Amino acid sequence: MDQPAPRLAVIGGGPAGLMAAEVARAAGVDVHVYEAKGSVGRKFLIAGKGGLNLTHGEPRPGFDARYRERAAQVGRWLDVFDGDALREWARGFGIDTYVGTSGRVFPNDRKAAPLLRGWVRRLRESGVHFHVQHRWTGWCDDGALRFETPAGETTVHADAVVLALGGGSWPELGSDGAWESWLRERGIDVAPLQPSNCGFDIGWSEHFASRHAGAPIKPVVAHWIDAEGTHHALQGECVATATGIEGSLVYALSAPLRDAIARDGAATLVLDLAPGREPERLRRELAKPRNGRSLTEHLRRHAGIEGVKAALLYEVLGKQAVNDVDALVAAIKQLPLRLARARPIAEAISSAGGVRLEALDDNLMLRGPDTPAAAGMPASGVFCAGEMLDWEAPTGGYLLTACFASGLIAGRGAVAWLGSNAMADRPAGETSPAP
C-alpha cells in the first residue's frame, strides 16, 4: 500500500525532527513527519517532567566546550541557533524563560506540555502532515522508505529525508537505536551507541544495598584523573543505588568515567565526603575520646558524617579499619569507589555514538555511501539530526540545545538541496533518495 509522496519526509517527532519540519515548511516545502509512537515529543515531555530544562545560560565558548571532542562542530551549529535563540523561539509561543541559580534555563511555569502543544498546533496549521504509529524499518530496494503501521507495512517515496531517530536511551519512547544496522548496511559510518549521562555499577554488599539504595550522598566533591593524567574536581551530589551510584554529579562525569572503563577495565571515582573540612581538623576532632559513644555517633558529632556517608566508610574500609583514625580521615577526604561498568543504555538519560559527523557535510547531509569524505561526490539527499549523531553533552540544557540546532541545520540543508538539485523540477515521488 503506497501513500502520497511528500517532498520532504522527516522521520522522528522529537525536537530535532520537529525543528527540521518547521524550517522546511516555512520555506514552502511539503513536509510529512513520521513518528513511531502514537504522538510526537514523548521524550521531550518526559525530560520536562521535573521541570523543562530548555537550555543553559553559560556563555560561549564555555557552552561549546561541554560537547568535548565535538565542540568545534557543534559550535558551528550554535553559531546559527544557540541558547539565546532557543529562548527567543520559545517566546514566540508566549513562553518566557528564566535562568536558575545553577545556570539552567527553564520556562517560567517549568512545564514542557504547553510548549509542545503550541508547537505541534503551529506546525499543523502551517501545513505539516503528521503520521503517527509509523515505525521506520529502512529502505526498499527501489529506495522507498519502509514503515510498519497498525494496518501493515507501507512504503513512501520522498524527494529528501531528514532522519531524527534519537539515540539508544529511553527505547520505550521510541529511541531504540534500531536504525544503526540499516544505516551500516548502506555503508554509513556509525559509531557504536553507548550510555551517556548514566549511572555505574560498583557491587555493594547486600547489607549496604538493602539499607541505603536511593539515599542521596551530598554534598561531596568528586575527584578523577582523565586520559591525559590531568586531575579534575567537581562538587555536587549523587545517589546510592542498589548496584552502584548515579545522580547529577555522576552524570556530569559519565563520559570520562565510561571511557576509562573501556580503556582500563574499571574506573576509580574518589569522593571527598566532608568538603570544607581540612584533614588536620578532622584528625583532631576524631581523635577525641568517645566517652562510650558509638563510632557512628562520634562521626556525626565530630565530622558531620552520618547516614549513607558513614555506611560508605564501613563499606569501603571494613569494620576494623574504621577504628584507625588516620585511615578514617584519609577515607573521608578521599574515598575510592571502583566503578565496574556503566548501567545499560536503556537506563541512560542520553547516548553517545551514532552517525559520525565525518559522514555528513556541513548541512548534515549524508555523503555518498562509498565516497571518501574529501572526494566531493554528489550527495544523497538524506539528512541526519539530533541525538542519532555522534556527539554527547551533559545534562543541563546542552542536550536539547544541540538537538534543536542540528534540526534547524538539517531542515535548512534539505530546503537548499531540494531547491538546487535537478530533481526539484520533476514530479514528486519519481525517485527517492537512499544513501
Short mmCIF file of C-alpha atoms in Angstrom, two decimals:
data_model
loop_
_atom_site.label_atom_id
_atom_site.label_comp_id
_atom_site.label_asym_id
_atom_site.label_seq_id
_atom_site.Cartn_x
_atom_site.Cartn_y
_atom_site.Cartn_z
CA MET A 1 0.00 0.00 0.00
CA ASP A 2 1.67 3.20 -1.18
CA GLN A 3 0.98 6.59 0.33
CA PRO A 4 1.14 10.04 -1.33
CA ALA A 5 4.74 11.14 -1.80
CA PRO A 6 5.92 14.11 0.27
CA ARG A 7 8.72 16.38 -0.93
CA LEU A 8 10.39 16.01 2.49
CA ALA A 9 9.93 13.11 4.89
CA VAL A 10 11.02 13.83 8.47
CA ILE A 11 11.36 10.59 10.41
CA GLY A 12 11.19 11.15 14.14
CA GLY A 13 8.95 13.54 16.06
CA GLY A 14 11.38 14.79 18.70
CA PRO A 15 12.78 18.34 18.92
CA ALA A 16 15.30 17.81 16.11
CA GLY A 17 12.72 16.40 13.70
CA LEU A 18 10.08 18.98 14.53
CA MET A 19 12.58 21.82 14.11
CA ALA A 20 13.62 20.46 10.71
CA ALA A 21 9.94 20.24 9.74
CA GLU A 22 9.29 23.81 10.88
CA VAL A 23 12.19 25.25 8.90
CA ALA A 24 11.35 23.33 5.74
CA ARG A 25 7.65 24.13 5.88
CA ALA A 26 8.39 27.83 6.40
CA ALA A 27 10.29 27.66 3.11
CA GLY A 28 7.23 26.25 1.35
CA VAL A 29 8.27 22.59 1.24
CA ASP A 30 5.58 19.90 1.52
CA VAL A 31 6.58 18.21 4.80
CA HIS A 32 5.41 14.92 6.28
CA VAL A 33 6.53 13.86 9.77
CA TYR A 34 6.58 10.14 10.61
CA GLU A 35 6.59 9.07 14.26
CA ALA A 36 6.82 5.51 15.61
CA LYS A 37 4.71 6.22 18.70
CA GLY A 38 1.14 7.42 18.99
CA SER A 39 2.15 11.06 19.46
CA VAL A 40 5.22 13.21 18.89
CA GLY A 41 7.56 14.63 21.51
CA ARG A 42 7.19 11.92 24.15
CA LYS A 43 10.81 12.04 25.27
CA PHE A 44 10.62 15.84 25.33
CA LEU A 45 7.66 15.59 27.71
CA ILE A 46 9.45 13.10 29.96
CA ALA A 47 12.53 15.32 30.03
CA GLY A 48 10.31 18.13 31.27
CA LYS A 49 8.51 16.08 33.90
CA GLY A 50 10.54 17.55 36.75
CA GLY A 51 10.82 20.96 35.09
CA LEU A 52 11.75 21.51 31.45
CA ASN A 53 15.45 22.41 31.32
CA LEU A 54 15.35 24.02 27.88
CA THR A 55 18.92 25.32 27.63
CA HIS A 56 21.72 26.76 29.77
CA GLY A 57 22.81 30.29 30.46
CA GLU A 58 26.53 29.55 30.27
CA PRO A 59 28.18 31.96 27.81
CA ARG A 60 30.13 30.73 24.84
CA PRO A 61 32.76 29.40 24.25
CA GLY A 62 32.34 27.64 27.61
CA PHE A 63 28.98 26.38 26.38
CA ASP A 64 30.61 24.83 23.31
CA ALA A 65 33.26 23.07 25.43
CA ARG A 66 30.53 20.93 27.03
CA TYR A 67 30.44 18.93 23.80
CA ARG A 68 34.01 17.72 24.41
CA GLU A 69 35.74 16.49 21.25
CA ARG A 70 32.80 17.65 19.13
CA ALA A 71 32.93 21.22 20.48
CA ALA A 72 34.08 22.73 17.17
CA GLN A 73 31.42 21.00 15.06
CA VAL A 74 28.54 21.59 17.45
CA GLY A 75 29.80 25.14 17.93
CA ARG A 76 29.11 25.76 14.25
CA TRP A 77 25.50 24.68 14.79
CA LEU A 78 25.28 27.04 17.74
CA ASP A 79 26.56 29.87 15.57
CA VAL A 80 23.24 29.51 13.76
CA PHE A 81 20.95 28.67 16.70
CA ASP A 82 22.25 28.92 20.26
CA GLY A 83 20.69 29.01 23.71
CA ASP A 84 19.61 32.65 23.39
CA ALA A 85 17.96 31.90 20.05
CA LEU A 86 16.16 28.95 21.62
CA ARG A 87 14.80 31.17 24.40
CA GLU A 88 13.63 33.70 21.81
CA TRP A 89 11.99 30.92 19.81
CA ALA A 90 10.08 29.77 22.92
CA ARG A 91 8.99 33.37 23.50
CA GLY A 92 7.24 33.16 20.14
CA PHE A 93 4.76 30.79 21.81
CA GLY A 94 4.23 33.22 24.69
CA ILE A 95 6.57 31.21 26.91
CA ASP A 96 9.07 33.27 28.84
CA THR A 97 12.09 31.65 30.48
CA TYR A 98 14.36 32.32 33.43
CA VAL A 99 17.89 31.35 34.44
CA GLY A 100 18.06 29.34 37.66
CA THR A 101 20.80 29.56 40.27
CA SER A 102 22.63 26.69 38.55
CA GLY A 103 22.59 28.49 35.20
CA ARG A 104 19.94 26.18 33.81
CA VAL A 105 17.16 27.81 31.81
CA PHE A 106 13.51 26.89 32.41
CA PRO A 107 10.11 28.10 31.19
CA ASN A 108 8.52 30.26 33.87
CA ASP A 109 5.94 27.54 34.54
CA ARG A 110 8.66 24.83 34.21
CA LYS A 111 6.31 22.76 32.02
CA ALA A 112 7.03 21.08 28.69
CA ALA A 113 3.46 20.32 27.61
CA PRO A 114 2.31 23.89 26.81
CA LEU A 115 5.35 24.46 24.60
CA LEU A 116 4.93 21.16 22.76
CA ARG A 117 1.17 21.67 22.26
CA GLY A 118 1.69 25.13 20.85
CA TRP A 119 4.47 23.93 18.59
CA VAL A 120 2.52 21.00 17.14
CA ARG A 121 -0.54 23.20 16.66
CA ARG A 122 1.52 25.75 14.74
CA LEU A 123 3.11 23.07 12.60
CA ARG A 124 -0.28 21.59 11.72
CA GLU A 125 -1.72 24.99 10.92
CA SER A 126 1.25 25.70 8.66
CA GLY A 127 0.53 22.57 6.65
CA VAL A 128 2.89 19.96 8.14
CA HIS A 129 1.36 16.48 7.89
CA PHE A 130 1.78 14.06 10.82
CA HIS A 131 1.75 10.27 10.55
CA VAL A 132 1.91 8.55 13.96
CA GLN A 133 2.42 4.85 14.63
CA HIS A 134 4.69 4.73 11.61
CA ARG A 135 7.86 2.90 12.61
CA TRP A 136 10.60 3.27 10.02
CA THR A 137 12.30 -0.02 9.14
CA GLY A 138 14.74 1.08 6.45
CA TRP A 139 14.69 1.32 2.67
CA CYS A 140 13.21 -0.87 -0.02
CA ASP A 141 15.35 -1.94 -2.98
CA ASP A 142 13.87 0.86 -5.08
CA GLY A 143 14.80 3.46 -2.45
CA ALA A 144 11.33 3.81 -0.93
CA LEU A 145 11.05 4.34 2.81
CA ARG A 146 9.50 1.37 4.57
CA PHE A 147 7.24 1.76 7.62
CA GLU A 148 5.44 -0.63 9.95
CA THR A 149 1.94 0.62 10.82
CA PRO A 150 -1.08 -0.87 12.61
CA ALA A 151 -2.54 -1.53 9.14
CA GLY A 152 0.58 -3.33 7.93
CA GLU A 153 3.68 -2.32 6.04
CA THR A 154 3.56 0.80 3.89
CA THR A 155 6.12 2.47 1.65
CA VAL A 156 6.78 6.12 0.91
CA HIS A 157 8.84 7.79 -1.81
CA ALA A 158 10.25 11.18 -0.84
CA ASP A 159 12.45 13.70 -2.59
CA ALA A 160 14.51 14.29 0.58
CA VAL A 161 14.63 12.76 4.04
CA VAL A 162 15.59 14.04 7.49
CA LEU A 163 16.36 11.22 9.91
CA ALA A 164 15.88 12.35 13.51
CA LEU A 165 15.50 8.99 15.18
CA GLY A 166 17.15 9.66 18.54
CA GLY A 167 19.87 7.61 20.16
CA GLY A 168 19.58 4.40 22.15
CA SER A 169 18.25 5.65 25.50
CA TRP A 170 14.60 5.52 26.55
CA PRO A 171 13.69 2.83 23.99
CA GLU A 172 10.13 2.66 25.32
CA LEU A 173 9.67 6.21 23.99
CA GLY A 174 10.93 5.29 20.52
CA SER A 175 14.70 5.85 20.69
CA ASP A 176 15.79 2.23 20.39
CA GLY A 177 18.80 2.61 18.06
CA ALA A 178 17.41 0.03 15.60
CA TRP A 179 18.47 2.30 12.75
CA GLU A 180 22.17 1.52 13.39
CA SER A 181 22.14 -1.65 11.31
CA TRP A 182 20.06 -0.15 8.50
CA LEU A 183 22.50 2.71 8.02
CA ARG A 184 25.55 0.45 8.23
CA GLU A 185 24.02 -1.72 5.51
CA ARG A 186 24.06 1.40 3.31
CA GLY A 187 27.74 1.98 4.00
CA ILE A 188 27.24 4.80 6.52
CA ASP A 189 29.91 5.15 9.22
CA VAL A 190 28.16 4.76 12.58
CA ALA A 191 29.96 4.82 15.94
CA PRO A 192 28.51 2.24 18.37
CA LEU A 193 25.87 3.68 20.68
CA GLN A 194 26.91 3.91 24.32
CA PRO A 195 25.22 5.10 27.51
CA SER A 196 25.77 8.74 28.46
CA ASN A 197 24.55 10.68 31.50
CA CYS A 198 24.25 7.33 33.20
CA GLY A 199 24.86 5.55 36.48
CA PHE A 200 27.56 2.99 37.20
CA ASP A 201 27.77 -0.39 38.91
CA ILE A 202 30.04 -0.78 41.92
CA GLY A 203 28.81 -4.00 43.51
CA TRP A 204 27.75 -3.10 47.03
CA SER A 205 27.36 -5.67 49.72
CA GLU A 206 23.80 -6.87 50.27
CA HIS A 207 23.83 -5.16 53.66
CA PHE A 208 24.66 -1.74 52.15
CA ALA A 209 22.36 -2.08 49.13
CA SER A 210 19.33 -3.16 51.16
CA ARG A 211 19.65 -0.26 53.59
CA HIS A 212 20.92 2.64 51.51
CA ALA A 213 19.71 2.27 47.90
CA GLY A 214 18.09 5.57 46.97
CA ALA A 215 19.91 7.60 49.64
CA PRO A 216 21.32 10.96 48.49
CA ILE A 217 25.05 11.48 49.04
CA LYS A 218 25.56 15.23 49.49
CA PRO A 219 27.43 17.40 49.42
CA VAL A 220 30.56 15.73 48.08
CA VAL A 221 33.47 16.67 45.84
CA ALA A 222 34.33 14.14 43.13
CA HIS A 223 37.95 13.77 42.01
CA TRP A 224 39.09 11.94 38.91
CA ILE A 225 42.02 11.78 36.50
CA ASP A 226 41.45 11.99 32.77
CA ALA A 227 43.20 10.07 29.98
CA GLU A 228 45.96 12.71 29.83
CA GLY A 229 46.67 12.35 33.54
CA THR A 230 45.09 15.68 34.50
CA HIS A 231 43.36 15.87 37.86
CA HIS A 232 39.81 17.26 37.99
CA ALA A 233 37.40 18.03 40.82
CA LEU A 234 33.69 18.86 40.85
CA GLN A 235 31.30 19.43 43.76
CA GLY A 236 27.73 18.21 43.67
CA GLU A 237 25.53 15.38 44.82
CA CYS A 238 24.76 11.83 43.79
CA VAL A 239 22.61 8.90 44.87
CA ALA A 240 23.44 5.39 46.01
CA THR A 241 21.60 2.73 44.02
CA ALA A 242 21.11 -0.97 44.60
CA THR A 243 24.08 -1.69 42.33
CA GLY A 244 26.23 1.44 42.48
CA ILE A 245 25.89 5.17 42.05
CA GLU A 246 24.05 7.70 39.89
CA GLY A 247 22.78 11.28 40.04
CA SER A 248 23.65 14.69 38.64
CA LEU A 249 27.30 14.68 39.74
CA VAL A 250 27.89 11.22 38.26
CA TYR A 251 26.06 12.09 35.04
CA ALA A 252 28.34 15.10 34.56
CA LEU A 253 31.35 12.76 34.70
CA SER A 254 29.85 9.81 32.85
CA ALA A 255 31.77 10.32 29.59
CA PRO A 256 35.33 10.27 31.07
CA LEU A 257 34.37 7.51 33.53
CA ARG A 258 32.86 5.38 30.76
CA ASP A 259 35.92 5.93 28.58
CA ALA A 260 38.23 4.98 31.46
CA ILE A 261 36.35 1.71 31.97
CA ALA A 262 36.63 0.92 28.26
CA ARG A 263 40.35 1.69 28.37
CA ASP A 264 41.36 0.17 31.72
CA GLY A 265 38.60 -2.27 32.59
CA ALA A 266 37.44 -0.17 35.55
CA ALA A 267 37.46 3.45 36.74
CA THR A 268 38.08 4.96 40.15
CA LEU A 269 35.95 7.84 41.37
CA VAL A 270 37.25 9.48 44.54
CA LEU A 271 34.79 11.28 46.81
CA ASP A 272 35.51 13.89 49.47
CA LEU A 273 32.71 13.25 51.95
CA ALA A 274 33.46 16.34 54.02
CA PRO A 275 34.03 19.31 51.69
CA GLY A 276 35.43 22.31 53.52
CA ARG A 277 36.86 20.30 56.44
CA GLU A 278 40.62 20.04 56.40
CA PRO A 279 42.24 16.68 57.23
CA GLU A 280 44.05 18.07 60.28
CA ARG A 281 40.82 19.38 61.74
CA LEU A 282 39.11 16.04 61.14
CA ARG A 283 42.02 14.16 62.68
CA ARG A 284 41.96 16.40 65.74
CA GLU A 285 38.22 16.07 66.21
CA LEU A 286 38.04 12.32 65.62
CA ALA A 287 40.95 11.68 67.99
CA LYS A 288 38.87 12.96 70.89
CA PRO A 289 37.66 10.35 73.40
CA ARG A 290 34.34 8.76 72.51
CA ASN A 291 33.23 8.57 76.14
CA GLY A 292 31.18 5.48 75.46
CA ARG A 293 29.59 6.75 72.28
CA SER A 294 29.48 4.56 69.18
CA LEU A 295 31.76 5.33 66.25
CA THR A 296 28.69 6.23 64.20
CA GLU A 297 27.67 8.86 66.76
CA HIS A 298 31.30 10.00 67.06
CA LEU A 299 31.45 10.57 63.28
CA ARG A 300 28.20 12.51 63.34
CA ARG A 301 29.29 14.79 66.20
CA HIS A 302 32.85 15.49 65.15
CA ALA A 303 32.93 15.10 61.35
CA GLY A 304 29.36 15.74 60.22
CA ILE A 305 29.35 12.23 58.73
CA GLU A 306 26.16 10.22 59.13
CA GLY A 307 23.70 8.03 57.30
CA VAL A 308 24.82 6.83 53.89
CA LYS A 309 28.18 8.62 54.19
CA ALA A 310 29.01 6.67 57.35
CA ALA A 311 27.81 3.48 55.68
CA LEU A 312 30.13 4.16 52.73
CA LEU A 313 33.09 4.33 55.10
CA TYR A 314 32.20 0.96 56.64
CA GLU A 315 31.58 -0.48 53.16
CA VAL A 316 34.97 0.57 51.79
CA LEU A 317 37.18 0.31 54.89
CA GLY A 318 35.60 -2.56 56.78
CA LYS A 319 34.74 -2.60 60.49
CA GLN A 320 38.32 -2.86 61.72
CA ALA A 321 39.90 -0.09 59.64
CA VAL A 322 37.28 2.49 60.61
CA ASN A 323 38.77 2.45 64.11
CA ASP A 324 42.11 3.70 62.72
CA VAL A 325 41.84 7.50 62.89
CA ASP A 326 44.41 8.11 60.16
CA ALA A 327 42.76 5.61 57.79
CA LEU A 328 39.35 7.03 58.63
CA VAL A 329 40.37 10.63 57.90
CA ALA A 330 42.04 9.59 54.65
CA ALA A 331 38.86 7.80 53.55
CA ILE A 332 36.61 10.71 54.47
CA LYS A 333 38.67 13.04 52.29
CA GLN A 334 39.48 10.55 49.54
CA LEU A 335 37.03 7.66 49.43
CA PRO A 336 37.84 5.48 46.39
CA LEU A 337 34.90 3.90 44.59
CA ARG A 338 35.72 1.34 41.92
CA LEU A 339 33.27 1.58 39.03
CA ALA A 340 32.94 -1.71 37.17
CA ARG A 341 30.65 -0.78 34.32
CA ALA A 342 28.13 1.78 33.11
CA ARG A 343 24.47 0.96 33.53
CA PRO A 344 22.71 -0.28 30.36
CA ILE A 345 21.96 2.25 27.64
CA ALA A 346 18.22 1.70 28.05
CA GLU A 347 18.51 3.26 31.53
CA ALA A 348 20.67 6.20 30.47
CA ILE A 349 19.38 9.74 30.09
CA SER A 350 21.08 10.02 26.70
CA SER A 351 23.51 8.17 24.49
CA ALA A 352 26.86 8.73 22.84
CA GLY A 353 27.88 7.42 19.43
CA GLY A 354 25.78 7.45 16.29
CA VAL A 355 26.28 8.69 12.74
CA ARG A 356 29.80 10.08 12.63
CA LEU A 357 29.90 13.74 11.71
CA GLU A 358 32.62 12.93 9.20
CA ALA A 359 29.96 11.01 7.22
CA LEU A 360 27.97 14.26 6.82
CA ASP A 361 28.55 17.52 5.03
CA ASP A 362 28.16 20.92 6.69
CA ASN A 363 24.39 20.76 6.14
CA LEU A 364 24.24 17.39 7.96
CA MET A 365 23.56 15.55 4.70
CA LEU A 366 24.95 12.06 4.30
CA ARG A 367 27.71 11.81 1.77
CA GLY A 368 27.60 9.09 -0.88
CA PRO A 369 27.92 5.66 0.79
CA ASP A 370 31.16 4.60 -0.86
CA THR A 371 32.60 8.05 -1.25
CA PRO A 372 35.58 9.28 0.77
CA ALA A 373 34.72 12.48 2.64
CA ALA A 374 37.18 14.54 0.59
CA ALA A 375 36.05 13.32 -2.82
CA GLY A 376 33.16 15.78 -3.08
CA MET A 377 30.87 13.38 -4.95
CA PRO A 378 27.12 14.12 -5.33
CA ALA A 379 25.25 13.95 -2.06
CA SER A 380 22.43 11.64 -1.10
CA GLY A 381 19.51 13.87 -0.10
CA VAL A 382 19.34 12.16 3.29
CA PHE A 383 20.00 14.36 6.31
CA CYS A 384 20.51 13.40 9.96
CA ALA A 385 19.87 15.42 13.11
CA GLY A 386 19.62 15.20 16.87
CA GLU A 387 20.86 12.55 19.23
CA MET A 388 21.40 9.97 16.49
CA LEU A 389 24.55 11.92 15.57
CA ASP A 390 27.93 11.16 17.15
CA TRP A 391 28.12 13.81 19.88
CA GLU A 392 27.25 13.95 23.55
CA ALA A 393 26.80 16.52 26.27
CA PRO A 394 25.99 16.66 29.97
CA THR A 395 22.50 17.37 31.24
CA GLY A 396 21.66 20.97 31.97
CA GLY A 397 20.06 22.05 28.70
CA TYR A 398 23.05 21.30 26.50
CA LEU A 399 21.44 18.19 25.02
CA LEU A 400 18.23 19.90 23.97
CA THR A 401 20.01 22.95 22.59
CA ALA A 402 22.14 20.88 20.21
CA CYS A 403 19.13 18.80 19.15
CA PHE A 404 17.19 21.93 18.22
CA ALA A 405 20.21 23.46 16.46
CA SER A 406 21.03 20.35 14.44
CA GLY A 407 17.38 20.01 13.40
CA LEU A 408 17.43 23.57 12.11
CA ILE A 409 20.68 22.94 10.19
CA ALA A 410 19.30 19.75 8.63
CA GLY A 411 15.99 21.41 7.74
CA ARG A 412 17.72 24.31 6.03
CA GLY A 413 20.02 21.88 4.28
CA ALA A 414 17.08 19.89 2.93
CA VAL A 415 15.45 23.09 1.64
CA ALA A 416 18.64 24.11 -0.13
CA TRP A 417 19.15 20.65 -1.59
CA LEU A 418 15.59 20.43 -2.88
CA GLY A 419 15.92 23.86 -4.43
CA SER A 420 19.24 23.26 -6.14
CA ASN A 421 19.02 19.61 -7.12
CA ALA A 422 17.70 18.73 -10.56
CA MET A 423 15.04 16.52 -9.04
CA ALA A 424 13.33 19.62 -7.68
CA ASP A 425 11.90 20.25 -11.15
CA ARG A 426 10.35 16.84 -11.64
CA PRO A 427 7.10 15.43 -10.21
CA ALA A 428 7.45 14.38 -6.59
CA GLY A 429 7.88 10.67 -5.95
CA GLU A 430 9.61 9.78 -9.20
CA THR A 431 12.62 8.57 -7.26
CA SER A 432 13.55 8.57 -3.61
CA PRO A 433 16.93 9.28 -2.02
CA ALA A 434 18.66 6.45 -0.29
CA PRO A 435 22.27 6.63 0.78
#
